[in-house]
Amino acid sequence: MNRRVQEVRKRIADRRKNGGKEEKPQRKFSYDDLISDEENYSGERFPTYEYNPESKEHHPLFSPQWFLFKLLTSFCLVLIVAILFRNPAVQLDGARAFVEDTMEESFQFAKMSAWYEEKFGEPLALIPKSVGEEPTEEANSQYVVPASGNVVETFASSKKGVTVETGSQTAVQAMDAGFVKSIEEKKGFGKTVSIQHADGSESWYSGLANIDIKTFDFIEKGQVIGKVKAEGNDKKGSYGFALYKDGKFMDPSKVISFE
């Protein structure tokens, strides 16, 4: 009884000392505060991990053994590919062809962009629009003529594309919107700009000068990608144009009228 009276008197004295307010013990934050009602009622506890920089114990999401295994596997794959292409054995032709097809298969930038726009709306930063420009009547058509002129080499004779003769320094435009897949030397074409479109097709433009675009740039339909090189008398020039889809060339004259 006396002990209870002493505790009451002590609390009264503490309250007077603190201006009539009883000091409440400070409660430290605990991870137990994060336990959900579901955990309380189910009786299960989710595992937690407290990082301690002085501890030699590794984070559970990082396993040194698994990291070394992946590193060793990557090294083995590179070594196997190197052996495949160093060894000219006929038995390895199938494996070499598989590796080449896998490495040459391109990522469908334009197709992915079209899917994203359909699902989530038009991207704001990845595909910039020209501010203040009104679309022209030509740009509103299905395809834009890269540059008008006389077709001096037809698809029937080349089996790859057409060659169009036009004035020197004539601007060549992209037939449709897409991403620049590559700007490189292509056999039978020379330096070629390849643009990948949303339907998976590619348009190739060769014989150009003053190419200001870069690989992976997004190109608007009708945007100038270069100019026709001058030939001889500096009054005429020509450029090559091809359509490529699903591993084969298509006749551009069936979709575009150059004259």
Coordinates of C-alpha atoms in Angstrom, one line a residue:
M1 CA 0.0 0.0 0.0
N2 CA 2.8 2.4 1.0
R3 CA 4.6 1.6 -2.3
R4 CA 1.5 2.5 -4.3
V5 CA 1.1 5.8 -2.4
Q6 CA 4.8 6.6 -3.0
E7 CA 4.3 6.1 -6.8
V8 CA 1.3 8.4 -6.8
R9 CA 3.1 11.1 -4.9
K10 CA 6.1 10.8 -7.3
R11 CA 3.9 11.3 -10.3
I12 CA 2.2 14.3 -8.8
A13 CA 5.7 15.8 -8.1
D14 CA 6.8 15.1 -11.6
R15 CA 3.7 16.8 -13.0
R16 CA 4.3 19.9 -10.9
K17 CA 7.9 20.0 -12.1
N18 CA 6.7 19.8 -15.7
G19 CA 4.1 22.5 -15.4
G20 CA 1.2 20.2 -14.7
K21 CA 1.8 18.0 -17.7
E22 CA 2.7 14.4 -17.2
E23 CA 5.8 13.4 -19.2
K24 CA 5.0 10.5 -21.5
P25 CA 7.7 8.0 -22.2
Q26 CA 9.1 8.4 -25.8
R27 CA 8.3 5.5 -28.0
K28 CA 11.0 4.4 -30.5
F29 CA 10.1 3.5 -34.0
S30 CA 10.1 -0.3 -34.6
Y31 CA 9.7 -2.4 -37.7
D32 CA 6.8 -3.9 -35.9
D33 CA 4.9 -0.8 -36.7
L34 CA 5.0 -1.7 -40.3
I35 CA 3.2 -5.1 -39.8
S36 CA -0.1 -5.0 -41.5
D37 CA -3.4 -6.3 -40.1
E38 CA -3.2 -9.2 -42.5
E39 CA 0.1 -10.3 -40.8
N40 CA -1.4 -9.8 -37.3
Y41 CA -4.5 -11.9 -38.0
S42 CA -2.7 -14.5 -40.1
G43 CA 0.1 -14.9 -37.6
E44 CA 2.7 -14.7 -40.3
R45 CA 5.6 -12.4 -40.4
F46 CA 7.2 -11.0 -43.5
P47 CA 11.0 -11.2 -43.5
T48 CA 12.8 -7.9 -43.0
Y49 CA 16.4 -7.0 -43.5
E50 CA 18.3 -4.2 -41.8
Y51 CA 21.4 -3.0 -43.6
N52 CA 24.4 -2.7 -41.4
P53 CA 27.5 -1.4 -43.2
E54 CA 29.8 -2.9 -40.5
S55 CA 28.4 -6.3 -41.1
K56 CA 30.1 -8.7 -43.5
E57 CA 26.7 -10.4 -44.2
H58 CA 25.6 -9.9 -47.9
H59 CA 22.2 -8.5 -48.8
P60 CA 19.8 -11.3 -49.5
L61 CA 19.0 -9.9 -53.0
F62 CA 22.7 -10.2 -54.0
S63 CA 24.4 -13.5 -54.1
P64 CA 28.1 -13.5 -54.9
Q65 CA 27.8 -17.2 -56.0
W66 CA 25.0 -16.4 -58.4
F67 CA 26.9 -13.4 -59.8
L68 CA 30.0 -15.4 -60.4
F69 CA 27.9 -18.1 -62.1
K70 CA 26.4 -15.6 -64.5
L71 CA 29.8 -14.1 -65.2
L72 CA 31.3 -17.5 -65.9
T73 CA 28.3 -18.4 -68.2
S74 CA 28.7 -15.2 -70.2
F75 CA 32.4 -15.9 -70.6
C76 CA 31.7 -19.4 -71.8
L77 CA 29.1 -18.2 -74.4
V78 CA 31.6 -15.7 -75.8
L79 CA 34.2 -18.4 -76.0
I80 CA 31.8 -20.8 -77.7
V81 CA 30.8 -18.2 -80.3
A82 CA 34.5 -17.4 -81.0
I83 CA 35.2 -21.1 -81.5
L84 CA 32.2 -21.4 -83.9
F85 CA 33.5 -18.7 -86.2
R86 CA 37.2 -19.7 -85.9
N87 CA 36.5 -23.3 -86.8
P88 CA 35.6 -23.7 -90.5
A89 CA 34.0 -27.2 -90.0
V90 CA 30.9 -27.8 -92.2
Q91 CA 29.2 -29.4 -89.2
L92 CA 29.1 -26.0 -87.5
D93 CA 27.4 -24.2 -90.4
G94 CA 24.0 -24.5 -88.8
A95 CA 25.1 -23.1 -85.5
R96 CA 26.9 -20.2 -87.2
A97 CA 23.8 -19.3 -89.2
F98 CA 21.7 -19.3 -86.0
V99 CA 24.1 -16.9 -84.3
E100 CA 24.2 -14.6 -87.3
D101 CA 20.5 -14.5 -87.6
T102 CA 20.1 -13.8 -83.9
M103 CA 22.7 -11.0 -84.0
E104 CA 21.3 -9.4 -87.1
E105 CA 17.7 -9.4 -86.0
S106 CA 16.8 -5.8 -85.4
F107 CA 14.7 -4.4 -82.5
Q108 CA 11.4 -3.0 -83.9
F109 CA 11.8 0.6 -82.6
A110 CA 9.0 1.9 -84.8
K111 CA 6.7 -1.0 -84.2
M112 CA 7.1 -0.7 -80.4
S113 CA 6.5 3.1 -80.6
A114 CA 3.3 2.5 -82.5
W115 CA 2.2 0.0 -79.9
Y116 CA 3.0 2.4 -77.0
E117 CA 1.1 5.2 -78.7
E118 CA -1.9 3.0 -79.2
K119 CA -1.9 1.7 -75.6
F120 CA -0.8 4.7 -73.6
G121 CA -1.1 7.7 -75.9
E122 CA 1.4 9.7 -77.9
P123 CA 4.9 9.8 -76.3
L124 CA 5.9 13.4 -75.3
A125 CA 9.7 13.2 -75.3
L126 CA 10.7 10.2 -77.3
I127 CA 9.0 11.3 -80.5
P128 CA 9.1 15.1 -80.8
K129 CA 6.8 16.9 -83.0
S130 CA 7.7 20.0 -84.9
V131 CA 6.1 22.9 -83.0
G132 CA 4.1 25.3 -85.0
E133 CA 4.2 23.4 -88.2
E134 CA 0.9 22.6 -90.0
P135 CA 0.9 19.3 -91.8
T136 CA 1.0 19.7 -95.6
E137 CA -1.4 18.1 -98.0
E138 CA 1.4 15.8 -99.2
A139 CA 2.2 14.7 -95.7
N140 CA -1.4 13.8 -95.1
S141 CA -1.4 11.2 -97.9
Q142 CA -0.5 7.6 -97.2
Y143 CA 3.2 8.0 -98.4
V144 CA 5.4 10.9 -99.4
V145 CA 7.4 10.7 -102.6
P146 CA 11.0 10.9 -101.6
A147 CA 11.9 13.0 -104.7
S148 CA 10.1 13.1 -108.0
G149 CA 12.0 12.2 -111.2
N150 CA 12.5 9.7 -114.0
V151 CA 12.9 6.0 -113.0
V152 CA 16.0 5.0 -114.9
E153 CA 16.3 1.6 -113.3
T154 CA 13.2 -0.4 -112.4
F155 CA 12.6 -3.0 -109.7
A156 CA 12.1 -5.6 -112.5
S157 CA 15.8 -5.2 -113.6
S158 CA 17.5 -4.7 -110.2
K159 CA 15.3 -7.0 -108.0
K160 CA 16.1 -4.7 -105.1
G161 CA 14.8 -1.2 -105.7
V162 CA 14.6 1.6 -108.2
T163 CA 17.0 4.3 -109.3
V164 CA 15.4 7.8 -109.8
E165 CA 17.0 10.5 -111.8
T166 CA 16.3 14.0 -110.6
G167 CA 18.1 17.4 -110.3
S168 CA 21.3 17.6 -108.3
Q169 CA 21.0 18.8 -104.7
T170 CA 17.3 17.9 -104.8
A171 CA 16.0 17.2 -101.2
V172 CA 15.0 13.6 -100.5
Q173 CA 12.2 13.1 -98.0
A174 CA 11.2 10.2 -95.8
M175 CA 8.3 8.3 -97.3
D176 CA 6.8 7.7 -93.8
A177 CA 7.6 8.2 -90.2
G178 CA 10.0 5.9 -88.4
F179 CA 13.3 5.5 -86.7
V180 CA 16.7 5.6 -88.4
K181 CA 17.9 2.0 -88.1
S182 CA 21.3 2.5 -89.8
I183 CA 23.4 4.8 -92.0
E184 CA 26.0 2.5 -93.5
E185 CA 27.5 1.0 -96.7
K186 CA 25.3 -1.6 -98.2
K187 CA 26.3 -4.0 -100.9
G188 CA 24.9 -2.9 -104.2
F189 CA 23.6 0.4 -102.8
G190 CA 26.6 2.3 -101.4
K191 CA 26.0 4.6 -98.4
T192 CA 22.4 4.0 -97.4
V193 CA 20.0 5.4 -94.9
S194 CA 17.6 2.8 -93.6
I195 CA 14.4 3.9 -91.8
Q196 CA 12.3 1.4 -89.9
H197 CA 8.5 2.0 -90.0
A198 CA 5.7 1.0 -87.6
D199 CA 4.5 -1.9 -89.8
G200 CA 8.0 -3.5 -89.6
S201 CA 9.0 -2.4 -93.1
E202 CA 12.2 -0.5 -93.9
S203 CA 12.8 2.2 -96.6
W204 CA 16.3 2.5 -97.9
Y205 CA 17.7 5.7 -99.5
S206 CA 21.1 5.7 -101.2
G207 CA 23.2 8.1 -103.3
L208 CA 22.6 11.0 -100.8
A209 CA 24.8 13.9 -99.7
N210 CA 24.4 16.3 -96.7
I211 CA 22.9 13.6 -94.4
D212 CA 22.3 15.4 -91.1
I213 CA 20.3 12.7 -89.3
K214 CA 21.8 10.1 -87.0
T215 CA 21.1 6.5 -86.1
F216 CA 18.0 6.0 -83.8
D217 CA 16.7 9.5 -84.7
F218 CA 12.9 9.6 -85.1
I219 CA 12.0 10.9 -88.6
E220 CA 8.7 12.5 -89.4
K221 CA 6.9 11.6 -92.7
G222 CA 8.1 14.1 -95.3
Q223 CA 11.2 15.1 -93.3
V224 CA 14.3 15.8 -95.4
I225 CA 17.0 13.2 -94.8
G226 CA 19.5 14.3 -97.4
K227 CA 20.1 15.7 -100.9
V228 CA 20.8 14.0 -104.2
K229 CA 24.5 14.0 -105.1
A230 CA 25.6 16.1 -108.1
E231 CA 26.8 14.0 -111.1
G232 CA 29.1 15.3 -113.9
N233 CA 27.6 18.5 -115.1
D234 CA 26.2 19.3 -111.7
K235 CA 22.6 19.6 -113.1
K236 CA 21.4 16.1 -112.7
G237 CA 21.7 13.4 -110.1
S238 CA 20.1 10.2 -109.0
Y239 CA 19.2 8.3 -105.9
G240 CA 18.3 4.8 -105.0
F241 CA 15.2 3.8 -103.2
A242 CA 14.2 0.3 -101.9
L243 CA 11.5 -1.2 -99.6
Y244 CA 12.5 -4.1 -97.4
K245 CA 10.2 -6.2 -95.3
D246 CA 10.2 -9.8 -93.9
G247 CA 13.6 -10.5 -95.4
K248 CA 12.8 -9.6 -99.0
F249 CA 12.6 -6.5 -101.2
M250 CA 9.3 -5.1 -102.6
D251 CA 8.6 -3.1 -105.7
P252 CA 8.4 0.6 -104.6
S253 CA 6.5 1.6 -107.8
K254 CA 3.5 -0.3 -106.5
V255 CA 3.0 2.1 -103.6
I256 CA 4.7 5.3 -104.8
S257 CA 4.6 7.2 -108.1
F258 CA 7.9 8.9 -108.7
E259 CA 7.0 10.7 -111.9

